[in-house]
Amino acid sequence: MLKDREVTSSLVSKSEFRSGFVSVIGRPNAGKSTLLNHLLGQKVLIMSDKPQTTRNRIQCILTEERGQIIFLDTPGIHKPKHKLGEFMVGTAKESMREVDVILYMVDLSSDFGPGEEFIIEMLKQTKTPCVLALNKVDLLTKEQLMIKIQQFSKLADFKAIVPISAKTGENTNELLKVIFAQLPKGPMYYPEDEVTDQPERFIMAELVREKVLQLTRDEVPHSIAVVIEEVQEKKTLVKVRALVIVERESQKGIIIGSGGAQLKEIGRLARQDIEALLGSKVFLELWVKVKKDWRNRPDSLRNYGYGKEKG
């Protein structure tokens, strides 16, 4: 599991320590991963301007003197078009159960539509306290922001509405203050230097997938999966072998590029992030494989880390 390099050595007394689980929900591209990376102070979640970037539920752990928050970063809630999409939306819905707080993020630069209405209806059916974070506040005037706050305040019983900028960090301290106020007094669930429950292999695969998302176009980004097949720790470097799975031969050609140039650039950028993650020199080997219609095949979904194992 990833470790945070700088953690407060002395925590408050157990009688004052607050802790709990917070499900972070919202439409695709609401800024959930950007916010959590900012709060953690390091890159744990991949980011892209393309929707449906996050596919799994990932726990991100923030530990401070006042307490510990376990954020559940979830896939953006959308209308699924395949079994992978059904898994993603199901993951987001499931994360809302048995948590202490729901953090609902809204992108203020997007119009209010059926997607938000669907989420609002979901929230009305739960008794879990919900905090609304209105993201990208830096793009609105104060007058426009007040109108948005008034509109959303009428839609559901939010414990608080906090305007923020996940990108710049504006007002995120206030958001944390509001969340901690909703959490019960409780134990430290994770060691204070851990920032995620995911193994390094998962994060490495996500970093490779992020680069494909950033460098390819159209439907290609959503048709890929990445699997880390092998990690060898040498004396001077770490050797990583990753497999990029696509659905069609044409997508394989796009990812490889002319003379292998595209795949080489994907590898170069991913290697830089993996080296920062591991704190070591990395030799990254990438291969591309076609697995037709894998997003609709339960066996493939399980093999690539999506969906539940049998049994």
PDB file of C-alpha atoms in Angstrom:
ATOM      1  CA  MET A   1       0.000   0.000   0.000  1.00  0.00           C
ATOM      2  CA  LEU A   2       1.170   3.530  -0.706  1.00  0.00           C
ATOM      3  CA  LYS A   3       2.668   5.411   2.192  1.00  0.00           C
ATOM      4  CA  ASP A   4       2.435   9.114   2.866  1.00  0.00           C
ATOM      5  CA  ARG A   5       5.872  10.652   3.344  1.00  0.00           C
ATOM      6  CA  GLU A   6       4.870  13.350   5.815  1.00  0.00           C
ATOM      7  CA  VAL A   7       2.481  12.490   8.605  1.00  0.00           C
ATOM      8  CA  THR A   8       1.865  14.200  11.907  1.00  0.00           C
ATOM      9  CA  SER A   9       3.627  12.219  14.617  1.00  0.00           C
ATOM     10  CA  SER A  10       1.331  13.143  17.495  1.00  0.00           C
ATOM     11  CA  LEU A  11      -2.399  12.665  17.114  1.00  0.00           C
ATOM     12  CA  VAL A  12      -5.090  14.013  19.399  1.00  0.00           C
ATOM     13  CA  SER A  13      -6.292  11.950  22.322  1.00  0.00           C
ATOM     14  CA  LYS A  14      -8.550   9.021  21.486  1.00  0.00           C
ATOM     15  CA  SER A  15     -11.476  10.697  23.200  1.00  0.00           C
ATOM     16  CA  GLU A  16     -11.462  13.513  20.623  1.00  0.00           C
ATOM     17  CA  PHE A  17     -10.398  11.542  17.548  1.00  0.00           C
ATOM     18  CA  ARG A  18     -13.052  11.368  14.837  1.00  0.00           C
ATOM     19  CA  SER A  19     -13.073   8.781  12.078  1.00  0.00           C
ATOM     20  CA  GLY A  20     -15.344   7.315   9.459  1.00  0.00           C
ATOM     21  CA  PHE A  21     -16.063   6.424   5.864  1.00  0.00           C
ATOM     22  CA  VAL A  22     -17.124   8.962   3.239  1.00  0.00           C
ATOM     23  CA  SER A  23     -18.502   7.930  -0.136  1.00  0.00           C
ATOM     24  CA  VAL A  24     -17.598  10.442  -2.875  1.00  0.00           C
ATOM     25  CA  ILE A  25     -20.213  10.396  -5.623  1.00  0.00           C
ATOM     26  CA  GLY A  26     -21.116  12.490  -8.640  1.00  0.00           C
ATOM     27  CA  ARG A  27     -21.457  12.468 -12.382  1.00  0.00           C
ATOM     28  CA  PRO A  28     -18.440  11.604 -14.570  1.00  0.00           C
ATOM     29  CA  ASN A  29     -15.842  14.397 -14.571  1.00  0.00           C
ATOM     30  CA  ALA A  30     -17.204  16.061 -11.434  1.00  0.00           C
ATOM     31  CA  GLY A  31     -13.644  16.366 -10.119  1.00  0.00           C
ATOM     32  CA  LYS A  32     -13.696  13.614  -7.479  1.00  0.00           C
ATOM     33  CA  SER A  33     -10.218  12.253  -8.200  1.00  0.00           C
ATOM     34  CA  THR A  34      -8.742  15.741  -8.508  1.00  0.00           C
ATOM     35  CA  LEU A  35     -10.125  16.679  -5.097  1.00  0.00           C
ATOM     36  CA  LEU A  36      -8.868  13.538  -3.364  1.00  0.00           C
ATOM     37  CA  ASN A  37      -5.378  13.832  -4.854  1.00  0.00           C
ATOM     38  CA  HIS A  38      -5.263  17.405  -3.553  1.00  0.00           C
ATOM     39  CA  LEU A  39      -6.431  16.437  -0.064  1.00  0.00           C
ATOM     40  CA  LEU A  40      -3.932  13.576   0.136  1.00  0.00           C
ATOM     41  CA  GLY A  41      -1.095  15.755  -1.122  1.00  0.00           C
ATOM     42  CA  GLN A  42       0.041  13.174  -3.659  1.00  0.00           C
ATOM     43  CA  LYS A  43      -1.174  11.407  -6.782  1.00  0.00           C
ATOM     44  CA  VAL A  44      -3.107   8.278  -5.896  1.00  0.00           C
ATOM     45  CA  LEU A  45      -5.976   8.498  -8.391  1.00  0.00           C
ATOM     46  CA  ILE A  46      -5.650   8.919 -12.141  1.00  0.00           C
ATOM     47  CA  MET A  47      -7.181  11.928 -13.832  1.00  0.00           C
ATOM     48  CA  SER A  48      -8.441  12.644 -17.343  1.00  0.00           C
ATOM     49  CA  ASP A  49     -10.731  15.073 -19.115  1.00  0.00           C
ATOM     50  CA  LYS A  50     -12.627  12.071 -20.488  1.00  0.00           C
ATOM     51  CA  PRO A  51     -15.704  10.841 -18.573  1.00  0.00           C
ATOM     52  CA  GLN A  52     -15.854   7.544 -16.687  1.00  0.00           C
ATOM     53  CA  THR A  53     -12.136   7.569 -15.861  1.00  0.00           C
ATOM     54  CA  THR A  54     -12.556   5.908 -12.458  1.00  0.00           C
ATOM     55  CA  ARG A  55     -13.791   2.301 -12.737  1.00  0.00           C
ATOM     56  CA  ASN A  56     -13.230   0.761  -9.296  1.00  0.00           C
ATOM     57  CA  ARG A  57     -14.032   1.852  -5.783  1.00  0.00           C
ATOM     58  CA  ILE A  58     -10.753   3.037  -4.295  1.00  0.00           C
ATOM     59  CA  GLN A  59     -10.269   3.908  -0.633  1.00  0.00           C
ATOM     60  CA  CYS A  60      -8.176   7.005  -0.011  1.00  0.00           C
ATOM     61  CA  ILE A  61      -7.088   7.584   3.569  1.00  0.00           C
ATOM     62  CA  LEU A  62      -6.566  11.029   5.066  1.00  0.00           C
ATOM     63  CA  THR A  63      -5.139  11.114   8.597  1.00  0.00           C
ATOM     64  CA  GLU A  64      -4.807  14.340  10.583  1.00  0.00           C
ATOM     65  CA  GLU A  65      -4.576  15.248  14.262  1.00  0.00           C
ATOM     66  CA  ARG A  66      -8.335  15.676  14.469  1.00  0.00           C
ATOM     67  CA  GLY A  67      -9.142  12.300  12.925  1.00  0.00           C
ATOM     68  CA  GLN A  68      -9.093   9.946   9.956  1.00  0.00           C
ATOM     69  CA  ILE A  69     -11.323  10.025   6.891  1.00  0.00           C
ATOM     70  CA  ILE A  70     -11.528   7.010   4.588  1.00  0.00           C
ATOM     71  CA  PHE A  71     -12.793   8.402   1.294  1.00  0.00           C
ATOM     72  CA  LEU A  72     -14.365   5.949  -1.135  1.00  0.00           C
ATOM     73  CA  ASP A  73     -13.643   7.295  -4.613  1.00  0.00           C
ATOM     74  CA  THR A  74     -16.279   5.878  -6.936  1.00  0.00           C
ATOM     75  CA  PRO A  75     -16.970   5.724 -10.681  1.00  0.00           C
ATOM     76  CA  GLY A  76     -19.056   8.559 -12.063  1.00  0.00           C
ATOM     77  CA  ILE A  77     -22.782   7.752 -12.059  1.00  0.00           C
ATOM     78  CA  HIS A  78     -24.040   7.471 -15.642  1.00  0.00           C
ATOM     79  CA  LYS A  79     -26.383   5.430 -17.823  1.00  0.00           C
ATOM     80  CA  PRO A  80     -24.489   2.173 -18.471  1.00  0.00           C
ATOM     81  CA  LYS A  81     -24.069   0.917 -22.059  1.00  0.00           C
ATOM     82  CA  HIS A  82     -22.312  -2.389 -21.314  1.00  0.00           C
ATOM     83  CA  LYS A  83     -21.580  -4.763 -18.429  1.00  0.00           C
ATOM     84  CA  LEU A  84     -18.488  -2.773 -17.432  1.00  0.00           C
ATOM     85  CA  GLY A  85     -20.713   0.313 -17.148  1.00  0.00           C
ATOM     86  CA  GLU A  86     -23.214  -1.643 -15.051  1.00  0.00           C
ATOM     87  CA  PHE A  87     -20.395  -2.714 -12.745  1.00  0.00           C
ATOM     88  CA  MET A  88     -19.167   0.873 -12.411  1.00  0.00           C
ATOM     89  CA  VAL A  89     -22.576   2.340 -11.568  1.00  0.00           C
ATOM     90  CA  GLY A  90     -23.308  -0.570  -9.219  1.00  0.00           C
ATOM     91  CA  THR A  91     -20.021   0.116  -7.443  1.00  0.00           C
ATOM     92  CA  ALA A  92     -20.971   3.766  -6.938  1.00  0.00           C
ATOM     93  CA  LYS A  93     -24.422   2.893  -5.592  1.00  0.00           C
ATOM     94  CA  GLU A  94     -23.065   0.218  -3.276  1.00  0.00           C
ATOM     95  CA  SER A  95     -20.556   2.648  -1.797  1.00  0.00           C
ATOM     96  CA  MET A  96     -23.404   4.801  -0.477  1.00  0.00           C
ATOM     97  CA  ARG A  97     -24.471   2.047   1.900  1.00  0.00           C
ATOM     98  CA  GLU A  98     -23.028   1.753   5.376  1.00  0.00           C
ATOM     99  CA  VAL A  99     -20.874   4.881   5.198  1.00  0.00           C
ATOM    100  CA  ASP A 100     -20.949   7.726   7.688  1.00  0.00           C
ATOM    101  CA  VAL A 101     -21.190  10.576   5.172  1.00  0.00           C
ATOM    102  CA  ILE A 102     -21.915  10.990   1.465  1.00  0.00           C
ATOM    103  CA  LEU A 103     -19.930  13.676  -0.331  1.00  0.00           C
ATOM    104  CA  TYR A 104     -21.812  14.647  -3.479  1.00  0.00           C
ATOM    105  CA  MET A 105     -19.712  16.602  -5.982  1.00  0.00           C
ATOM    106  CA  VAL A 106     -21.222  18.758  -8.707  1.00  0.00           C
ATOM    107  CA  ASP A 107     -19.374  20.394 -11.594  1.00  0.00           C
ATOM    108  CA  LEU A 108     -20.658  23.972 -11.735  1.00  0.00           C
ATOM    109  CA  SER A 109     -19.490  24.338 -15.341  1.00  0.00           C
ATOM    110  CA  SER A 110     -21.973  21.661 -16.481  1.00  0.00           C
ATOM    111  CA  ASP A 111     -25.699  22.171 -16.918  1.00  0.00           C
ATOM    112  CA  PHE A 112     -28.089  20.572 -14.444  1.00  0.00           C
ATOM    113  CA  GLY A 113     -29.697  17.626 -16.196  1.00  0.00           C
ATOM    114  CA  PRO A 114     -31.075  14.083 -15.897  1.00  0.00           C
ATOM    115  CA  GLY A 115     -27.792  12.821 -14.441  1.00  0.00           C
ATOM    116  CA  GLU A 116     -28.004  15.150 -11.438  1.00  0.00           C
ATOM    117  CA  GLU A 117     -31.722  14.468 -11.055  1.00  0.00           C
ATOM    118  CA  PHE A 118     -31.001  10.730 -10.888  1.00  0.00           C
ATOM    119  CA  ILE A 119     -28.405  11.235  -8.155  1.00  0.00           C
ATOM    120  CA  ILE A 120     -30.690  13.566  -6.196  1.00  0.00           C
ATOM    121  CA  GLU A 121     -33.402  10.883  -6.214  1.00  0.00           C
ATOM    122  CA  MET A 122     -30.853   8.342  -4.933  1.00  0.00           C
ATOM    123  CA  LEU A 123     -29.916  10.698  -2.110  1.00  0.00           C
ATOM    124  CA  LYS A 124     -33.543  11.166  -1.103  1.00  0.00           C
ATOM    125  CA  GLN A 125     -33.784   7.411  -0.494  1.00  0.00           C
ATOM    126  CA  THR A 126     -30.916   7.315   2.013  1.00  0.00           C
ATOM    127  CA  LYS A 127     -30.741   8.540   5.593  1.00  0.00           C
ATOM    128  CA  THR A 128     -26.974   8.991   5.474  1.00  0.00           C
ATOM    129  CA  PRO A 129     -25.878  12.626   6.001  1.00  0.00           C
ATOM    130  CA  CYS A 130     -24.905  14.262   2.716  1.00  0.00           C
ATOM    131  CA  VAL A 131     -22.530  17.171   2.118  1.00  0.00           C
ATOM    132  CA  LEU A 132     -22.699  18.910  -1.259  1.00  0.00           C
ATOM    133  CA  ALA A 133     -19.463  20.212  -2.783  1.00  0.00           C
ATOM    134  CA  LEU A 134     -19.977  22.622  -5.672  1.00  0.00           C
ATOM    135  CA  ASN A 135     -16.790  22.315  -7.706  1.00  0.00           C
ATOM    136  CA  LYS A 136     -15.103  24.807 -10.065  1.00  0.00           C
ATOM    137  CA  VAL A 137     -16.262  27.796  -8.058  1.00  0.00           C
ATOM    138  CA  ASP A 138     -13.467  29.817  -9.690  1.00  0.00           C
ATOM    139  CA  LEU A 139     -15.452  29.833 -12.957  1.00  0.00           C
ATOM    140  CA  LEU A 140     -18.487  31.659 -11.514  1.00  0.00           C
ATOM    141  CA  THR A 141     -19.188  35.135 -10.208  1.00  0.00           C
ATOM    142  CA  LYS A 142     -20.435  35.501  -6.633  1.00  0.00           C
ATOM    143  CA  GLU A 143     -23.925  36.245  -7.934  1.00  0.00           C
ATOM    144  CA  GLN A 144     -23.956  33.124 -10.115  1.00  0.00           C
ATOM    145  CA  LEU A 145     -22.695  31.032  -7.214  1.00  0.00           C
ATOM    146  CA  MET A 146     -25.421  32.256  -4.870  1.00  0.00           C
ATOM    147  CA  ILE A 147     -28.055  31.313  -7.441  1.00  0.00           C
ATOM    148  CA  LYS A 148     -26.578  27.798  -7.728  1.00  0.00           C
ATOM    149  CA  ILE A 149     -26.496  27.379  -3.939  1.00  0.00           C
ATOM    150  CA  GLN A 150     -30.127  28.452  -3.652  1.00  0.00           C
ATOM    151  CA  GLN A 151     -31.166  26.066  -6.434  1.00  0.00           C
ATOM    152  CA  PHE A 152     -29.442  23.042  -4.931  1.00  0.00           C
ATOM    153  CA  SER A 153     -30.555  23.792  -1.376  1.00  0.00           C
ATOM    154  CA  LYS A 154     -34.153  23.182  -2.471  1.00  0.00           C
ATOM    155  CA  LEU A 155     -33.419  19.778  -4.029  1.00  0.00           C
ATOM    156  CA  ALA A 156     -32.358  17.738  -0.988  1.00  0.00           C
ATOM    157  CA  ASP A 157     -31.641  17.965   2.727  1.00  0.00           C
ATOM    158  CA  PHE A 158     -27.897  18.644   2.587  1.00  0.00           C
ATOM    159  CA  LYS A 159     -26.058  18.973   5.879  1.00  0.00           C
ATOM    160  CA  ALA A 160     -23.928  21.647   4.226  1.00  0.00           C
ATOM    161  CA  ILE A 161     -23.230  23.121   0.797  1.00  0.00           C
ATOM    162  CA  VAL A 162     -19.580  24.021   0.283  1.00  0.00           C
ATOM    163  CA  PRO A 163     -18.325  25.765  -2.879  1.00  0.00           C
ATOM    164  CA  ILE A 164     -14.783  24.624  -3.745  1.00  0.00           C
ATOM    165  CA  SER A 165     -12.169  24.378  -6.447  1.00  0.00           C
ATOM    166  CA  ALA A 166     -10.675  20.885  -6.487  1.00  0.00           C
ATOM    167  CA  LYS A 167      -7.984  22.073  -8.894  1.00  0.00           C
ATOM    168  CA  THR A 168      -6.697  25.022  -6.856  1.00  0.00           C
ATOM    169  CA  GLY A 169      -7.725  23.768  -3.417  1.00  0.00           C
ATOM    170  CA  GLU A 170      -9.890  26.807  -2.730  1.00  0.00           C
ATOM    171  CA  ASN A 171     -12.124  26.283   0.317  1.00  0.00           C
ATOM    172  CA  THR A 172     -11.180  22.598   0.654  1.00  0.00           C
ATOM    173  CA  ASN A 173     -10.137  23.200   4.265  1.00  0.00           C
ATOM    174  CA  GLU A 174     -13.686  24.298   5.005  1.00  0.00           C
ATOM    175  CA  LEU A 175     -14.976  21.171   3.266  1.00  0.00           C
ATOM    176  CA  LEU A 176     -12.831  18.975   5.511  1.00  0.00           C
ATOM    177  CA  LYS A 177     -14.035  20.857   8.576  1.00  0.00           C
ATOM    178  CA  VAL A 178     -17.647  20.185   7.594  1.00  0.00           C
ATOM    179  CA  ILE A 179     -16.982  16.483   6.935  1.00  0.00           C
ATOM    180  CA  PHE A 180     -15.133  15.940  10.214  1.00  0.00           C
ATOM    181  CA  ALA A 181     -18.057  17.566  12.057  1.00  0.00           C
ATOM    182  CA  GLN A 182     -20.362  14.865  10.647  1.00  0.00           C
ATOM    183  CA  LEU A 183     -18.112  11.957  11.648  1.00  0.00           C
ATOM    184  CA  PRO A 184     -18.478  10.079  14.963  1.00  0.00           C
ATOM    185  CA  LYS A 185     -15.688   9.730  17.481  1.00  0.00           C
ATOM    186  CA  GLY A 186     -13.899   6.537  16.639  1.00  0.00           C
ATOM    187  CA  PRO A 187     -10.686   4.568  16.121  1.00  0.00           C
ATOM    188  CA  MET A 188      -7.909   4.883  13.566  1.00  0.00           C
ATOM    189  CA  TYR A 189      -8.856   2.270  10.972  1.00  0.00           C
ATOM    190  CA  TYR A 190      -5.576   2.410   9.056  1.00  0.00           C
ATOM    191  CA  PRO A 191      -1.969   3.155  10.066  1.00  0.00           C
ATOM    192  CA  GLU A 192      -1.396   6.889   9.953  1.00  0.00           C
ATOM    193  CA  ASP A 193       1.096   6.707   7.055  1.00  0.00           C
ATOM    194  CA  GLU A 194      -1.167   4.808   4.626  1.00  0.00           C
ATOM    195  CA  VAL A 195      -3.019   6.769   1.937  1.00  0.00           C
ATOM    196  CA  THR A 196      -4.805   4.002  -0.001  1.00  0.00           C
ATOM    197  CA  ASP A 197      -5.984   0.421   0.420  1.00  0.00           C
ATOM    198  CA  GLN A 198      -4.888  -0.484  -3.096  1.00  0.00           C
ATOM    199  CA  PRO A 199      -1.680  -2.450  -3.820  1.00  0.00           C
ATOM    200  CA  GLU A 200       1.092  -0.854  -5.873  1.00  0.00           C
ATOM    201  CA  ARG A 201       0.318  -3.104  -8.861  1.00  0.00           C
ATOM    202  CA  PHE A 202      -3.178  -1.648  -9.103  1.00  0.00           C
ATOM    203  CA  ILE A 203      -1.869   1.916  -8.986  1.00  0.00           C
ATOM    204  CA  MET A 204       0.777   1.137 -11.623  1.00  0.00           C
ATOM    205  CA  ALA A 205      -1.878  -0.290 -13.954  1.00  0.00           C
ATOM    206  CA  GLU A 206      -4.016   2.807 -13.418  1.00  0.00           C
ATOM    207  CA  LEU A 207      -1.089   5.109 -14.243  1.00  0.00           C
ATOM    208  CA  VAL A 208      -0.573   3.311 -17.558  1.00  0.00           C
ATOM    209  CA  ARG A 209      -4.307   3.541 -18.309  1.00  0.00           C
ATOM    210  CA  GLU A 210      -4.247   7.243 -17.511  1.00  0.00           C
ATOM    211  CA  LYS A 211      -1.645   7.870 -20.215  1.00  0.00           C
ATOM    212  CA  VAL A 212      -3.734   5.981 -22.772  1.00  0.00           C
ATOM    213  CA  LEU A 213      -6.718   8.127 -21.777  1.00  0.00           C
ATOM    214  CA  GLN A 214      -4.663  11.279 -22.267  1.00  0.00           C
ATOM    215  CA  LEU A 215      -3.090  10.355 -25.609  1.00  0.00           C
ATOM    216  CA  THR A 216      -5.852   8.544 -27.517  1.00  0.00           C
ATOM    217  CA  ARG A 217      -9.212   9.625 -28.870  1.00  0.00           C
ATOM    218  CA  ASP A 218     -12.834   8.689 -29.524  1.00  0.00           C
ATOM    219  CA  GLU A 219     -13.912   5.319 -28.072  1.00  0.00           C
ATOM    220  CA  VAL A 220     -10.392   3.914 -27.662  1.00  0.00           C
ATOM    221  CA  PRO A 221      -9.828   5.127 -24.065  1.00  0.00           C
ATOM    222  CA  HIS A 222     -12.969   3.392 -22.763  1.00  0.00           C
ATOM    223  CA  SER A 223     -12.168   0.132 -24.554  1.00  0.00           C
ATOM    224  CA  ILE A 224      -8.911  -0.558 -22.739  1.00  0.00           C
ATOM    225  CA  ALA A 225      -7.874  -2.374 -19.608  1.00  0.00           C
ATOM    226  CA  VAL A 226      -4.375  -2.617 -18.163  1.00  0.00           C
ATOM    227  CA  VAL A 227      -2.959  -5.571 -16.266  1.00  0.00           C
ATOM    228  CA  ILE A 228       0.450  -5.673 -14.574  1.00  0.00           C
ATOM    229  CA  GLU A 229       1.748  -9.131 -15.480  1.00  0.00           C
ATOM    230  CA  GLU A 230       5.125  -9.048 -13.788  1.00  0.00           C
ATOM    231  CA  VAL A 231       7.178  -6.946 -11.379  1.00  0.00           C
ATOM    232  CA  GLN A 232      10.841  -7.809 -10.823  1.00  0.00           C
ATOM    233  CA  GLU A 233      12.925  -5.891  -8.311  1.00  0.00           C
ATOM    234  CA  LYS A 234      16.532  -5.681  -9.487  1.00  0.00           C
ATOM    235  CA  LYS A 235      19.466  -4.117  -7.643  1.00  0.00           C
ATOM    236  CA  THR A 236      19.361  -0.836  -9.562  1.00  0.00           C
ATOM    237  CA  LEU A 237      15.793  -0.740 -10.933  1.00  0.00           C
ATOM    238  CA  VAL A 238      12.331  -2.307 -10.963  1.00  0.00           C
ATOM    239  CA  LYS A 239      11.239  -4.119 -14.117  1.00  0.00           C
ATOM    240  CA  VAL A 240       7.519  -3.853 -14.836  1.00  0.00           C
ATOM    241  CA  ARG A 241       5.685  -5.720 -17.595  1.00  0.00           C
ATOM    242  CA  ALA A 242       2.207  -4.387 -18.404  1.00  0.00           C
ATOM    243  CA  LEU A 243      -0.437  -5.641 -20.812  1.00  0.00           C
ATOM    244  CA  VAL A 244      -2.828  -3.183 -22.471  1.00  0.00           C
ATOM    245  CA  ILE A 245      -6.052  -4.909 -23.569  1.00  0.00           C
ATOM    246  CA  VAL A 246      -8.226  -3.495 -26.357  1.00  0.00           C
ATOM    247  CA  GLU A 247     -11.375  -4.727 -28.116  1.00  0.00           C
ATOM    248  CA  ARG A 248     -10.433  -4.336 -31.790  1.00  0.00           C
ATOM    249  CA  GLU A 249      -7.367  -4.589 -34.040  1.00  0.00           C
ATOM    250  CA  SER A 250      -7.910  -0.984 -35.155  1.00  0.00           C
ATOM    251  CA  GLN A 251      -7.606   0.159 -31.523  1.00  0.00           C
ATOM    252  CA  LYS A 252      -4.400  -1.815 -31.152  1.00  0.00           C
ATOM    253  CA  GLY A 253      -2.990   0.051 -34.137  1.00  0.00           C
ATOM    254  CA  ILE A 254      -3.954   3.418 -32.669  1.00  0.00           C
ATOM    255  CA  ILE A 255      -2.307   2.670 -29.324  1.00  0.00           C
ATOM    256  CA  ILE A 256       0.884   1.370 -30.928  1.00  0.00           C
ATOM    257  CA  GLY A 257       1.023   4.236 -33.433  1.00  0.00           C
ATOM    258  CA  SER A 258       3.236   4.712 -36.459  1.00  0.00           C
ATOM    259  CA  GLY A 259       6.472   2.846 -35.892  1.00  0.00           C
ATOM    260  CA  GLY A 260       5.448   2.263 -32.268  1.00  0.00           C
ATOM    261  CA  ALA A 261       5.696   5.989 -31.468  1.00  0.00           C
ATOM    262  CA  GLN A 262       2.395   6.241 -29.566  1.00  0.00           C
ATOM    263  CA  LEU A 263       3.092   3.228 -27.343  1.00  0.00           C
ATOM    264  CA  LYS A 264       6.596   4.539 -26.675  1.00  0.00           C
ATOM    265  CA  GLU A 265       5.183   7.889 -25.489  1.00  0.00           C
ATOM    266  CA  ILE A 266       2.580   6.150 -23.317  1.00  0.00           C
ATOM    267  CA  GLY A 267       5.374   4.138 -21.744  1.00  0.00           C
ATOM    268  CA  ARG A 268       7.624   7.156 -21.230  1.00  0.00           C
ATOM    269  CA  LEU A 269       4.974   9.162 -19.397  1.00  0.00           C
ATOM    270  CA  ALA A 270       3.746   6.202 -17.347  1.00  0.00           C
ATOM    271  CA  ARG A 271       7.293   5.262 -16.356  1.00  0.00           C
ATOM    272  CA  GLN A 272       7.864   8.733 -14.915  1.00  0.00           C
ATOM    273  CA  ASP A 273       4.812   8.433 -12.644  1.00  0.00           C
ATOM    274  CA  ILE A 274       5.635   4.858 -11.645  1.00  0.00           C
ATOM    275  CA  GLU A 275       9.166   5.916 -10.707  1.00  0.00           C
ATOM    276  CA  ALA A 276       7.692   8.659  -8.502  1.00  0.00           C
ATOM    277  CA  LEU A 277       5.343   6.074  -6.989  1.00  0.00           C
ATOM    278  CA  LEU A 278       8.043   3.501  -6.215  1.00  0.00           C
ATOM    279  CA  GLY A 279      10.913   5.887  -5.548  1.00  0.00           C
ATOM    280  CA  SER A 280      13.117   3.825  -7.858  1.00  0.00           C
ATOM    281  CA  LYS A 281      14.294   3.647 -11.465  1.00  0.00           C
ATOM    282  CA  VAL A 282      11.842   1.664 -13.586  1.00  0.00           C
ATOM    283  CA  PHE A 283      12.103  -0.303 -16.822  1.00  0.00           C
ATOM    284  CA  LEU A 284       8.553  -0.456 -18.187  1.00  0.00           C
ATOM    285  CA  GLU A 285       7.668  -2.958 -20.883  1.00  0.00           C
ATOM    286  CA  LEU A 286       4.282  -2.523 -22.602  1.00  0.00           C
ATOM    287  CA  TRP A 287       2.426  -5.022 -24.767  1.00  0.00           C
ATOM    288  CA  VAL A 288      -0.956  -4.635 -26.510  1.00  0.00           C
ATOM    289  CA  LYS A 289      -3.453  -7.500 -26.868  1.00  0.00           C
ATOM    290  CA  VAL A 290      -6.889  -7.706 -28.521  1.00  0.00           C
ATOM    291  CA  LYS A 291      -9.720  -9.278 -26.511  1.00  0.00           C
ATOM    292  CA  LYS A 292     -12.940  -8.796 -28.468  1.00  0.00           C
ATOM    293  CA  ASP A 293     -15.906  -7.327 -26.597  1.00  0.00           C
ATOM    294  CA  TRP A 294     -14.193  -7.798 -23.213  1.00  0.00           C
ATOM    295  CA  ARG A 295     -16.364  -5.154 -21.555  1.00  0.00           C
ATOM    296  CA  ASN A 296     -19.428  -7.401 -21.989  1.00  0.00           C
ATOM    297  CA  ARG A 297     -17.752 -10.666 -20.917  1.00  0.00           C
ATOM    298  CA  PRO A 298     -18.059 -11.484 -17.200  1.00  0.00           C
ATOM    299  CA  ASP A 299     -14.959 -13.699 -17.269  1.00  0.00           C
ATOM    300  CA  SER A 300     -12.854 -10.920 -18.785  1.00  0.00           C
ATOM    301  CA  LEU A 301     -14.233  -8.352 -16.353  1.00  0.00           C
ATOM    302  CA  ARG A 302     -13.187 -10.523 -13.421  1.00  0.00           C
ATOM    303  CA  ASN A 303      -9.767 -11.240 -14.932  1.00  0.00           C
ATOM    304  CA  TYR A 304      -9.089  -7.536 -15.454  1.00  0.00           C
ATOM    305  CA  GLY A 305     -10.190  -6.500 -11.969  1.00  0.00           C
ATOM    306  CA  TYR A 306     -13.832  -5.515 -12.578  1.00  0.00           C
ATOM    307  CA  GLY A 307     -16.786  -7.390 -11.156  1.00  0.00           C
ATOM    308  CA  LYS A 308     -16.979  -9.939  -8.399  1.00  0.00           C
ATOM    309  CA  GLU A 309     -15.172 -13.247  -8.222  1.00  0.00           C
ATOM    310  CA  LYS A 310     -17.251 -16.392  -8.355  1.00  0.00           C
ATOM    311  CA  GLY A 311     -17.977 -18.201  -5.137  1.00  0.00           C
TER     312      GLY A 311
END
